[in-house]
PDB file of C-alpha atoms in Angstrom:
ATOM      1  CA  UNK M   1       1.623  -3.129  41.450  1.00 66.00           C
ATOM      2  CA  UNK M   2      -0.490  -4.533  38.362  1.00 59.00           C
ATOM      3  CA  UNK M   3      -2.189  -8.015  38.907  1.00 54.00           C
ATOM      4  CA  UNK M   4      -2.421 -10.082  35.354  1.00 53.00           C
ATOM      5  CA  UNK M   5      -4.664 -12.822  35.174  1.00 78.00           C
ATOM      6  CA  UNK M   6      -2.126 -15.027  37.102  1.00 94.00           C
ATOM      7  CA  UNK M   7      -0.217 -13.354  39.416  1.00 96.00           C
ATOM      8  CA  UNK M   8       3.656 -13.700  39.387  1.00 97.00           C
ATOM      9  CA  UNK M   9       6.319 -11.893  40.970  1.00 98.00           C
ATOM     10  CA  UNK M  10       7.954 -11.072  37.350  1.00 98.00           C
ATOM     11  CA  UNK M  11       4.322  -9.382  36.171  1.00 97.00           C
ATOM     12  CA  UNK M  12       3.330  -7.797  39.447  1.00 98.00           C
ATOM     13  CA  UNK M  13       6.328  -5.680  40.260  1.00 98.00           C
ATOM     14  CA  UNK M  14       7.745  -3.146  37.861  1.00 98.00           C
ATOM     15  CA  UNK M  15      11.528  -3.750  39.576  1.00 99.00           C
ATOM     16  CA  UNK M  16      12.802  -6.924  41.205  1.00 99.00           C
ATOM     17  CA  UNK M  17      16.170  -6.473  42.947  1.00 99.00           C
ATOM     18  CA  UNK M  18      18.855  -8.681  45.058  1.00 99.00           C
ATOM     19  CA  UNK M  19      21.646  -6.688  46.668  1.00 98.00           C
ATOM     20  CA  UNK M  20      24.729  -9.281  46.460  1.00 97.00           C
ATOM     21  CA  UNK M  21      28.280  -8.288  47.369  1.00 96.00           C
ATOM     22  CA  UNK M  22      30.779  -8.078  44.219  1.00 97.00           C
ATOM     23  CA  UNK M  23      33.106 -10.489  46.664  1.00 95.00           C
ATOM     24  CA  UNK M  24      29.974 -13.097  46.655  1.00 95.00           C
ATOM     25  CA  UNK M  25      29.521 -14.445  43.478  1.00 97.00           C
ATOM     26  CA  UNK M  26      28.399 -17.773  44.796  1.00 96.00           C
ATOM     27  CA  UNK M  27      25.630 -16.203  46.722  1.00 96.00           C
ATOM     28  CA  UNK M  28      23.985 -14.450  43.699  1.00 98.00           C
ATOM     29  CA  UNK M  29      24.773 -17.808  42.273  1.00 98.00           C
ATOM     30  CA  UNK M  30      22.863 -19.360  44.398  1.00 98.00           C
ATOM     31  CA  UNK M  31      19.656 -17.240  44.308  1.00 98.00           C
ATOM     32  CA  UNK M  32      19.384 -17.573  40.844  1.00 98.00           C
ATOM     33  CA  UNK M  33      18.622 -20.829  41.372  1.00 98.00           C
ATOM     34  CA  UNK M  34      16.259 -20.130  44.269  1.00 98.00           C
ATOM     35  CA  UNK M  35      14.694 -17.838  41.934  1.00 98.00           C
ATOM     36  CA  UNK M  36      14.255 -20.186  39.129  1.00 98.00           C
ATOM     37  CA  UNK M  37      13.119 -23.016  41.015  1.00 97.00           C
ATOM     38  CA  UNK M  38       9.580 -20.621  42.041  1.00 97.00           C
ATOM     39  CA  UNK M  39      10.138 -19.892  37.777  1.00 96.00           C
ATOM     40  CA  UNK M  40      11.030 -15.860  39.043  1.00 98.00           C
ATOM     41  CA  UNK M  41      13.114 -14.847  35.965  1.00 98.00           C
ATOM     42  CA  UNK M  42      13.222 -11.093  36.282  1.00 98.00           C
ATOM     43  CA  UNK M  43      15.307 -10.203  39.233  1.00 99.00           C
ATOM     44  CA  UNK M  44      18.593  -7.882  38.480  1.00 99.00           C
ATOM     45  CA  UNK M  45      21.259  -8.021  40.614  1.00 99.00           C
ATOM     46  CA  UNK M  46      22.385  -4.641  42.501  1.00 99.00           C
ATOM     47  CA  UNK M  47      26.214  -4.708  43.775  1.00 98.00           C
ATOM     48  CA  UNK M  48      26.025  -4.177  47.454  1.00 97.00           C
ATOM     49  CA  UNK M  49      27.847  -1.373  49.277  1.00 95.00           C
ATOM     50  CA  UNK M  50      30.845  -3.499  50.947  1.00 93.00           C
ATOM     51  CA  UNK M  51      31.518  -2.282  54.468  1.00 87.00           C
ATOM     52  CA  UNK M  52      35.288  -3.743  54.108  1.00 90.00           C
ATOM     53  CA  UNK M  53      35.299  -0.831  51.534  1.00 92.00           C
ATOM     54  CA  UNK M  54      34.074   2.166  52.377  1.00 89.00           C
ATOM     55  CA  UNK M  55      34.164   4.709  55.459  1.00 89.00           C
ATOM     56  CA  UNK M  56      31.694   5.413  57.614  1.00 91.00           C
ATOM     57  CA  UNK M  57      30.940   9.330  57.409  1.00 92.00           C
ATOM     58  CA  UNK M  58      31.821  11.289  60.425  1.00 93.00           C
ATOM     59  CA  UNK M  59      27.689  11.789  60.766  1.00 92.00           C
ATOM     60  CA  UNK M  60      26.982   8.362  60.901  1.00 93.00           C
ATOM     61  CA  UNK M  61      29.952   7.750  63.037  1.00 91.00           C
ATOM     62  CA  UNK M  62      26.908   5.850  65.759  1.00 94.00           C
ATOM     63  CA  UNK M  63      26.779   3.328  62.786  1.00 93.00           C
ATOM     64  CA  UNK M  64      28.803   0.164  62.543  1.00 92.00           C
ATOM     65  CA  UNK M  65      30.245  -0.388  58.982  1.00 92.00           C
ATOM     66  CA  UNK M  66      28.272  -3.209  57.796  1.00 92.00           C
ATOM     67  CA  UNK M  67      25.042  -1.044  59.174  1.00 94.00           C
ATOM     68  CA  UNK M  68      25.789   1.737  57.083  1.00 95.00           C
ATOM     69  CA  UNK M  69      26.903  -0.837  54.020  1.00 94.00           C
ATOM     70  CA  UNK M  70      23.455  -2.530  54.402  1.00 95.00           C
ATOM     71  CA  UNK M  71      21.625   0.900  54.695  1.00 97.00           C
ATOM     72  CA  UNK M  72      23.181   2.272  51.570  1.00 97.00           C
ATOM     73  CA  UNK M  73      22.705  -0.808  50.007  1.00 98.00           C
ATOM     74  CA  UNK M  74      18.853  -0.717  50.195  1.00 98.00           C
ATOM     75  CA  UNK M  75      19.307   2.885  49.871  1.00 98.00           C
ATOM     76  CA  UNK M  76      20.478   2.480  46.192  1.00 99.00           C
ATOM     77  CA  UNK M  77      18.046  -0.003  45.417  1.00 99.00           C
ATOM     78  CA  UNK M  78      14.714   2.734  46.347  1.00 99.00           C
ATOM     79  CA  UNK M  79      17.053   6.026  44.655  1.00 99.00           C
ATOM     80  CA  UNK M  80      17.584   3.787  41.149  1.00 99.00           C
ATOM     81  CA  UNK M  81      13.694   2.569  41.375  1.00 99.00           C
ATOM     82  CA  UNK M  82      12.590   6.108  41.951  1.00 99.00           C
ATOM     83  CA  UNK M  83      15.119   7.508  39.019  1.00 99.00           C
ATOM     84  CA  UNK M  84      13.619   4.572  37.030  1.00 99.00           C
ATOM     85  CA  UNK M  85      10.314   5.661  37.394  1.00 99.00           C
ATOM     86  CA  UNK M  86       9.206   2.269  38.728  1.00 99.00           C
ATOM     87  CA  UNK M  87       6.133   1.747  40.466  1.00 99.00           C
ATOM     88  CA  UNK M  88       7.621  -0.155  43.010  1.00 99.00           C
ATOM     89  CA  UNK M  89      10.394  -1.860  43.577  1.00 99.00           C
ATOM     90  CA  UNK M  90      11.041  -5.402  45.493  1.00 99.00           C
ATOM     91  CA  UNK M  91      14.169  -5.466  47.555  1.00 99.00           C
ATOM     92  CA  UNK M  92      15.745  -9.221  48.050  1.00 99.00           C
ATOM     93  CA  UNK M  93      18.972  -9.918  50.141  1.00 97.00           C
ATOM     94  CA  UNK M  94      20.944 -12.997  49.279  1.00 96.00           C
ATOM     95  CA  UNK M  95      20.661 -14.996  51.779  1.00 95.00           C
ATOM     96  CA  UNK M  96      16.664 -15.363  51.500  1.00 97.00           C
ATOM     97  CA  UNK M  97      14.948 -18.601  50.877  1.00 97.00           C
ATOM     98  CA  UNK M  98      11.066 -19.602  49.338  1.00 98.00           C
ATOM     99  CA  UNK M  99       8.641 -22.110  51.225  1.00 97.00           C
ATOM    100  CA  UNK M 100       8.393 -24.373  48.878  1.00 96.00           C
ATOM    101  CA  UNK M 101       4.810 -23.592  47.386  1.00 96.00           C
ATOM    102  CA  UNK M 102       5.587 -20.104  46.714  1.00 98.00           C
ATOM    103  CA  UNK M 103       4.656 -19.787  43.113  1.00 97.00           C
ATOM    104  CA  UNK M 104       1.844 -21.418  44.141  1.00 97.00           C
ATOM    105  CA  UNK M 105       0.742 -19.761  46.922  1.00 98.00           C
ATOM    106  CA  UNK M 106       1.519 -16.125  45.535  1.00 98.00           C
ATOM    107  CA  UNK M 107      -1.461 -15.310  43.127  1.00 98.00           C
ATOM    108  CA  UNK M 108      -3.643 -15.900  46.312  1.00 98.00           C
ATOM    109  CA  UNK M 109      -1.818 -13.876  48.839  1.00 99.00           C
ATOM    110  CA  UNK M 110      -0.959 -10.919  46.701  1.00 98.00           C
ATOM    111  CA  UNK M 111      -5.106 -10.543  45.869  1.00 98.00           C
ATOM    112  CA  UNK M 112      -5.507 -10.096  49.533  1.00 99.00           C
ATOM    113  CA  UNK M 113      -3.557  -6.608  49.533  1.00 99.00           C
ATOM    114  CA  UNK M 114      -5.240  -3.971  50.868  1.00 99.00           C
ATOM    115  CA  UNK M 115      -4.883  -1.288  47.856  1.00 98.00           C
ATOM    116  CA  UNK M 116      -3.575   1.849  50.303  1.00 99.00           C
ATOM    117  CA  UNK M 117      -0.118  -0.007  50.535  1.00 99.00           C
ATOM    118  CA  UNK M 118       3.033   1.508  51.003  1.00 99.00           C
ATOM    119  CA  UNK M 119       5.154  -1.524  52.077  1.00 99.00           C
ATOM    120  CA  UNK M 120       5.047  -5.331  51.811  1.00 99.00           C
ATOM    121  CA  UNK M 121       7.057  -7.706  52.830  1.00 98.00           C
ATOM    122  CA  UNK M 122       6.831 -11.284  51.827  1.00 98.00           C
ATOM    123  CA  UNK M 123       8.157 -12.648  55.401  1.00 96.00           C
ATOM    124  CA  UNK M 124       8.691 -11.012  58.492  1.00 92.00           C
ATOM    125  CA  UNK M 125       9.219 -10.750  62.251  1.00 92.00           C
ATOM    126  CA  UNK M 126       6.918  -8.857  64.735  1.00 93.00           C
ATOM    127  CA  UNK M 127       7.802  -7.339  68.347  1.00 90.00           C
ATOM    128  CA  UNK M 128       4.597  -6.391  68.438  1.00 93.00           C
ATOM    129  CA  UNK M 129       1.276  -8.809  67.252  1.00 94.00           C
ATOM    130  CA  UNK M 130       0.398  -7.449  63.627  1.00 96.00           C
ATOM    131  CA  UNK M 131      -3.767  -6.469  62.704  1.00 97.00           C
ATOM    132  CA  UNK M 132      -5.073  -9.174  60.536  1.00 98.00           C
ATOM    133  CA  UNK M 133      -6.682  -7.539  57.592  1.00 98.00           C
ATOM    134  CA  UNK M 134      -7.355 -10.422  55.397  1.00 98.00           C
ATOM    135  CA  UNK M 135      -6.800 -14.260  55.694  1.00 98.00           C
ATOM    136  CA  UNK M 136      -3.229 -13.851  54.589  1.00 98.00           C
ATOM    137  CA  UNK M 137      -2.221 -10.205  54.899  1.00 98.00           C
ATOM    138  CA  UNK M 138      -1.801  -8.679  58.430  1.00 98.00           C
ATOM    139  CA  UNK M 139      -0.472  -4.991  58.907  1.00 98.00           C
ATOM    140  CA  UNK M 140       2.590  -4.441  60.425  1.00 97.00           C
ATOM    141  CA  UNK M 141       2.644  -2.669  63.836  1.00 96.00           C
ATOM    142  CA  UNK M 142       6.462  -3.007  64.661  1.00 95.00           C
ATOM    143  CA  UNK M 143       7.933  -5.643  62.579  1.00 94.00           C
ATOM    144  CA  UNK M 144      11.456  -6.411  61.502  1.00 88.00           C
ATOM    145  CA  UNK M 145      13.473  -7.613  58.915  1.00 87.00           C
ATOM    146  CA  UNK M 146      14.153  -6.678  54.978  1.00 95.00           C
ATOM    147  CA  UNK M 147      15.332  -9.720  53.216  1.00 96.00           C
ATOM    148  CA  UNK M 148      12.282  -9.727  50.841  1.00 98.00           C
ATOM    149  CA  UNK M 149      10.417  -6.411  50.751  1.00 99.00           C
ATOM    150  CA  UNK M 150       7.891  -4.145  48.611  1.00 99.00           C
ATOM    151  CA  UNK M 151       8.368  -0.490  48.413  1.00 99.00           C
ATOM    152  CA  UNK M 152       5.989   1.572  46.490  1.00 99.00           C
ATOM    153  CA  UNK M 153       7.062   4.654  44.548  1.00 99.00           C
ATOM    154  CA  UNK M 154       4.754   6.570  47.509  1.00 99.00           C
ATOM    155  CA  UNK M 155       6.753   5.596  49.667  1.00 99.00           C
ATOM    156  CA  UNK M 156      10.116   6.607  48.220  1.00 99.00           C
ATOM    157  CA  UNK M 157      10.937   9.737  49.627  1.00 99.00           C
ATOM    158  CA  UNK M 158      10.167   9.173  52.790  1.00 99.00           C
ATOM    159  CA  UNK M 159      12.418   6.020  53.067  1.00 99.00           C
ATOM    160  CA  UNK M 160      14.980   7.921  51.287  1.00 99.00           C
ATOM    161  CA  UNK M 161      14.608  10.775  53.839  1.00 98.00           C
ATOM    162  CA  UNK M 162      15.426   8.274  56.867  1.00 98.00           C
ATOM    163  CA  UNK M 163      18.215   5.921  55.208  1.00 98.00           C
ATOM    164  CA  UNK M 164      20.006   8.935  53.684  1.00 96.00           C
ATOM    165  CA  UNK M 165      20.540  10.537  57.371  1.00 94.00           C
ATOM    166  CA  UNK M 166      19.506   6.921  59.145  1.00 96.00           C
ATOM    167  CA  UNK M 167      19.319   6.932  62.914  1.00 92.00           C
ATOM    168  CA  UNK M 168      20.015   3.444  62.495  1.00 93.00           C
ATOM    169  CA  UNK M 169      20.291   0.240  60.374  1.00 94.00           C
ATOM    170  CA  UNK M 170      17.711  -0.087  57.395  1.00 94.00           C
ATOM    171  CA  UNK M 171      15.533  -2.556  58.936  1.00 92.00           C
ATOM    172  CA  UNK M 172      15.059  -0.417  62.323  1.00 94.00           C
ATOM    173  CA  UNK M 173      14.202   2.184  60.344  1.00 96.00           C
ATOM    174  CA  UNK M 174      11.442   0.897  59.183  1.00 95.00           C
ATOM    175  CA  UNK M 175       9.605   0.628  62.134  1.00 95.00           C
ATOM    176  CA  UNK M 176       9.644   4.088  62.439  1.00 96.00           C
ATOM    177  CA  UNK M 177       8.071   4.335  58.551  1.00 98.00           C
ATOM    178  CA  UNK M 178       5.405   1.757  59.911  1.00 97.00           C
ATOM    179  CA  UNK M 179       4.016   4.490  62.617  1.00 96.00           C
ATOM    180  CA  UNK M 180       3.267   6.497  59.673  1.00 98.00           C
ATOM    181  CA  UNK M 181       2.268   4.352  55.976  1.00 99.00           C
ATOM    182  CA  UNK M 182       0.301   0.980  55.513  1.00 99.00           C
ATOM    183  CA  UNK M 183       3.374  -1.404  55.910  1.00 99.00           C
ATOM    184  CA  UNK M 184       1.190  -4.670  55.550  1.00 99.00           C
ATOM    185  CA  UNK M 185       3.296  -8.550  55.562  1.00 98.00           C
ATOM    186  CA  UNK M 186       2.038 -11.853  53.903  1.00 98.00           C
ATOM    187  CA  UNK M 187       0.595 -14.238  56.851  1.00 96.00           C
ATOM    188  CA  UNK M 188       2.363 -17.101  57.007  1.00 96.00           C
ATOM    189  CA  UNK M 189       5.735 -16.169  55.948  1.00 97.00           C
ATOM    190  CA  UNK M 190       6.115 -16.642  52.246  1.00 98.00           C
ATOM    191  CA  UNK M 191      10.374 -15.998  52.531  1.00 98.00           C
ATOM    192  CA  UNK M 192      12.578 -16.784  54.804  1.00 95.00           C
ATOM    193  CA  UNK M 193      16.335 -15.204  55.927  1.00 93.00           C
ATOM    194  CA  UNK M 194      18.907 -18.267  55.773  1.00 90.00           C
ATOM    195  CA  UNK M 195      21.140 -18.689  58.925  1.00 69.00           C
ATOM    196  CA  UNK M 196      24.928 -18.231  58.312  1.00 64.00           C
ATOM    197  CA  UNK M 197      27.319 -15.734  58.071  1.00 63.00           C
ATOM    198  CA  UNK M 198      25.801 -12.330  56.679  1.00 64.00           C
ATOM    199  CA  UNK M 199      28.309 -10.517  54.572  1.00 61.00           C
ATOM    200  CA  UNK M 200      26.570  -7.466  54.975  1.00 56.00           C
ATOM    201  CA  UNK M 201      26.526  -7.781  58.980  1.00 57.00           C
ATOM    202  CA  UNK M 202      29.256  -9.426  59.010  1.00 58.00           C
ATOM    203  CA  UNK M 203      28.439 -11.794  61.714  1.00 61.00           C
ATOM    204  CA  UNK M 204      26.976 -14.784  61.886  1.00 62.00           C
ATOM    205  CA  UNK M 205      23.495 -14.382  62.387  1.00 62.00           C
ATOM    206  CA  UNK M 206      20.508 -17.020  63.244  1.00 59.00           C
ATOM    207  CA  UNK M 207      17.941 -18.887  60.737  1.00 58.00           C
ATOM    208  CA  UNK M 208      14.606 -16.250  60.557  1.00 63.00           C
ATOM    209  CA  UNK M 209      12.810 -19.286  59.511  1.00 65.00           C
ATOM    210  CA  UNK M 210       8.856 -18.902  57.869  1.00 73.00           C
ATOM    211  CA  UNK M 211       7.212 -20.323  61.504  1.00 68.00           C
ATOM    212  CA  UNK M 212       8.095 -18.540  64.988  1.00 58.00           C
ATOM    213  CA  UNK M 213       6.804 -17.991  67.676  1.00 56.00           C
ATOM    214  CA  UNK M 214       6.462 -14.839  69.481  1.00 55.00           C
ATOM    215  CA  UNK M 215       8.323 -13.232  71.129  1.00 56.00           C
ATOM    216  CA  UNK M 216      11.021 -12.749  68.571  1.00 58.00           C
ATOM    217  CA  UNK M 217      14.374 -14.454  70.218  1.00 55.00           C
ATOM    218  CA  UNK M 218      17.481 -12.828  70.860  1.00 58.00           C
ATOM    219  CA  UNK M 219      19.688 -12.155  67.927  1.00 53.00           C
ATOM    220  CA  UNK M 220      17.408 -11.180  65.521  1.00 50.00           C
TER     221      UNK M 220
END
């Protein structure tokens, strides 16, 4: 993660992704526009694996299909980063949404990151009350969610390990990541998770909106 004089998300991460479904067009669609109205110009989109596609190994057989199509998803999103050679790589799903000073709000909150980082997520959703570091930053203790994340190239074997033989969906496994590296979130929620019908659940799931209150409701 480099910081320029003015901190952006197009000159602080060396990849930007957004996994979007080849089916979806009007979702990646739609978070270009989301992206351009914060003036984020840089993000590539990564075809998603579709669960209404592919089988489920025999392995993995404890994982439902749109699990394992979300875990390989973010899966190929870390492998191409760390083939890349990228120092880090941001991970967007397409259903996220900005509060609406993000651009402006983002230089601040990104100075605030401790430098031993292995993880950051731009919004997310604690079981468990996060450790306030800084006046924005708090470090995650068992939080959930990965519709706007940071992983640094540190990082990338390890969350390769556990999403290339996943115990279970991408998300949960990071929990288990956050026992072991600095997994640290922006405080208050910079990104949001739109309510709707996920694709890549395949359900409809509820609003993860920037302001909750704890604890986390049922659903998430």
């Amino acid at each position: 993660m480099k910081l320029k004089s003015t901190p952006t998300i197009d000159n602080t991460f060396a990849r930007k992704v957004c996994i979007n479904l080849d089916r979806r067009p009007d979702r990646w669609e739609a978070m270009q526009r989301k992206f351009a109205e914060q003036n984020i110009l840089t993000v590539e989109r990564l075809s998603a694996v579709d669960a209404r596609l592919v089988s489920v190994p025999e392995s993995l057989s404890h994982m439902r299909p749109q699990d394992y199509g979300c875990t390989m998803s973010h899966l190929a999103a870390v492998k191409q980063a760390k083939a890349a050679g990228a120092s880090e790589v941001l991970i967007f799903e397409d259903d996220a949404f900005f509060d609406a000073e993000f651009a402006a709000r983002f230089p601040e909150f990104i100075a605030q990151v401790p430098g031993d980082w292995h993880m950051l997520f731009l919004g997310a959703y604690h079981f468990t009350p996060p450790i306030p570091v800084a006046p924005n930053i708090v470090k995650a203790v068992e939080t959930l969610t990965a519709h706007a994340y940071v992983v640094r190239d540190s990082l990338y074997d390890a969350f390769i390990a556990i999403n290339e033989n996943p115990p279970a969906i991408n998300d949960r496994n990071n929990l288990v990541l956050q026992q072991t590296f600095n997994c640290y979130c922006f405080e208050p929620n910079l990104v949001g998770q739109e309510s709707g019908y996920s694709d890549i659940m395949d359900e409809v799931m509820p609003e993860k909106p920037l302001t909750y209150s704890m604890p986390i409701p049922d659903g998430w």
